[in-house]
Amino acid sequence: DARGHHGGRGEAQQDFALYYFGPASGPDADVLLDQRQLAPTILSRLGAPVPPTMKAAPFLRE
């Protein structure tokens, strides 16, 4: 944010980008993703188990 802090609930703190080059399909370009989907997506791409505490679904699919 303007004070140099991170991890807040403001729009600027919740935006993220992920560039993935590999065999998967993602959502349409106009779909707004939830940042909670990022960790499960990375874990699933690595072939690692997604903990049951992570409730958001991965946004990249085979």
Coordinates of C-alpha atoms in Angstrom, one line a residue:
D1 CA 0.0 0.0 0.0
A2 CA 1.0 3.6 0.1
R3 CA 2.8 3.0 3.5
G4 CA 4.8 0.1 2.1
H5 CA 2.8 -2.5 3.9
H6 CA 1.6 -5.8 2.4
G7 CA -0.8 -8.5 3.2
G8 CA -3.8 -6.2 3.6
R9 CA -7.4 -6.5 2.3
G10 CA -7.1 -3.6 -0.1
E11 CA -7.4 -4.2 -3.8
A12 CA -3.7 -3.4 -4.4
Q13 CA -2.6 -6.0 -1.8
Q14 CA -4.8 -8.7 -3.3
D15 CA -3.7 -8.5 -6.9
F16 CA -1.3 -11.1 -8.2
A17 CA 0.1 -12.3 -11.5
L18 CA 1.1 -15.8 -12.5
Y19 CA 2.7 -16.7 -15.8
Y20 CA 2.6 -20.4 -16.4
F21 CA 4.1 -22.1 -19.4
G22 CA 3.1 -25.7 -19.5
P23 CA 0.3 -28.1 -20.3
A24 CA -2.8 -26.7 -18.6
S25 CA -5.8 -24.6 -19.4
G26 CA -6.8 -21.7 -17.3
P27 CA -9.9 -19.5 -16.9
D28 CA -10.9 -16.9 -19.5
A29 CA -9.0 -13.6 -19.5
D30 CA -11.9 -11.7 -17.9
V31 CA -12.3 -14.0 -14.9
L32 CA -11.4 -12.5 -11.6
L33 CA -9.5 -15.0 -9.5
D34 CA -9.4 -15.2 -5.7
Q35 CA -5.8 -15.0 -4.3
R36 CA -6.6 -18.0 -2.2
Q37 CA -6.6 -20.1 -5.4
L38 CA -2.9 -19.3 -6.0
A39 CA -1.3 -21.8 -3.5
P40 CA -3.5 -24.7 -4.4
T41 CA -2.8 -24.0 -8.1
I42 CA 1.0 -24.0 -7.5
L43 CA 0.8 -27.2 -5.4
S44 CA -1.3 -29.0 -8.0
R45 CA 1.1 -28.0 -10.8
L46 CA 4.0 -29.4 -8.8
G47 CA 2.1 -32.6 -8.1
A48 CA 2.1 -32.0 -4.4
P49 CA -1.0 -32.7 -2.2
V50 CA -3.2 -29.7 -1.5
P51 CA -4.0 -29.7 2.2
P52 CA -7.7 -30.0 3.1
T53 CA -7.4 -26.6 4.9
M54 CA -7.0 -24.9 1.5
K55 CA -10.6 -24.6 0.4
A56 CA -10.1 -22.7 -2.9
A57 CA -9.9 -24.7 -6.1
P58 CA -6.9 -24.5 -8.4
F59 CA -7.5 -22.4 -11.4
L60 CA -5.3 -24.3 -13.9
R61 CA -6.5 -27.7 -15.2
E62 CA -5.0 -30.4 -17.3

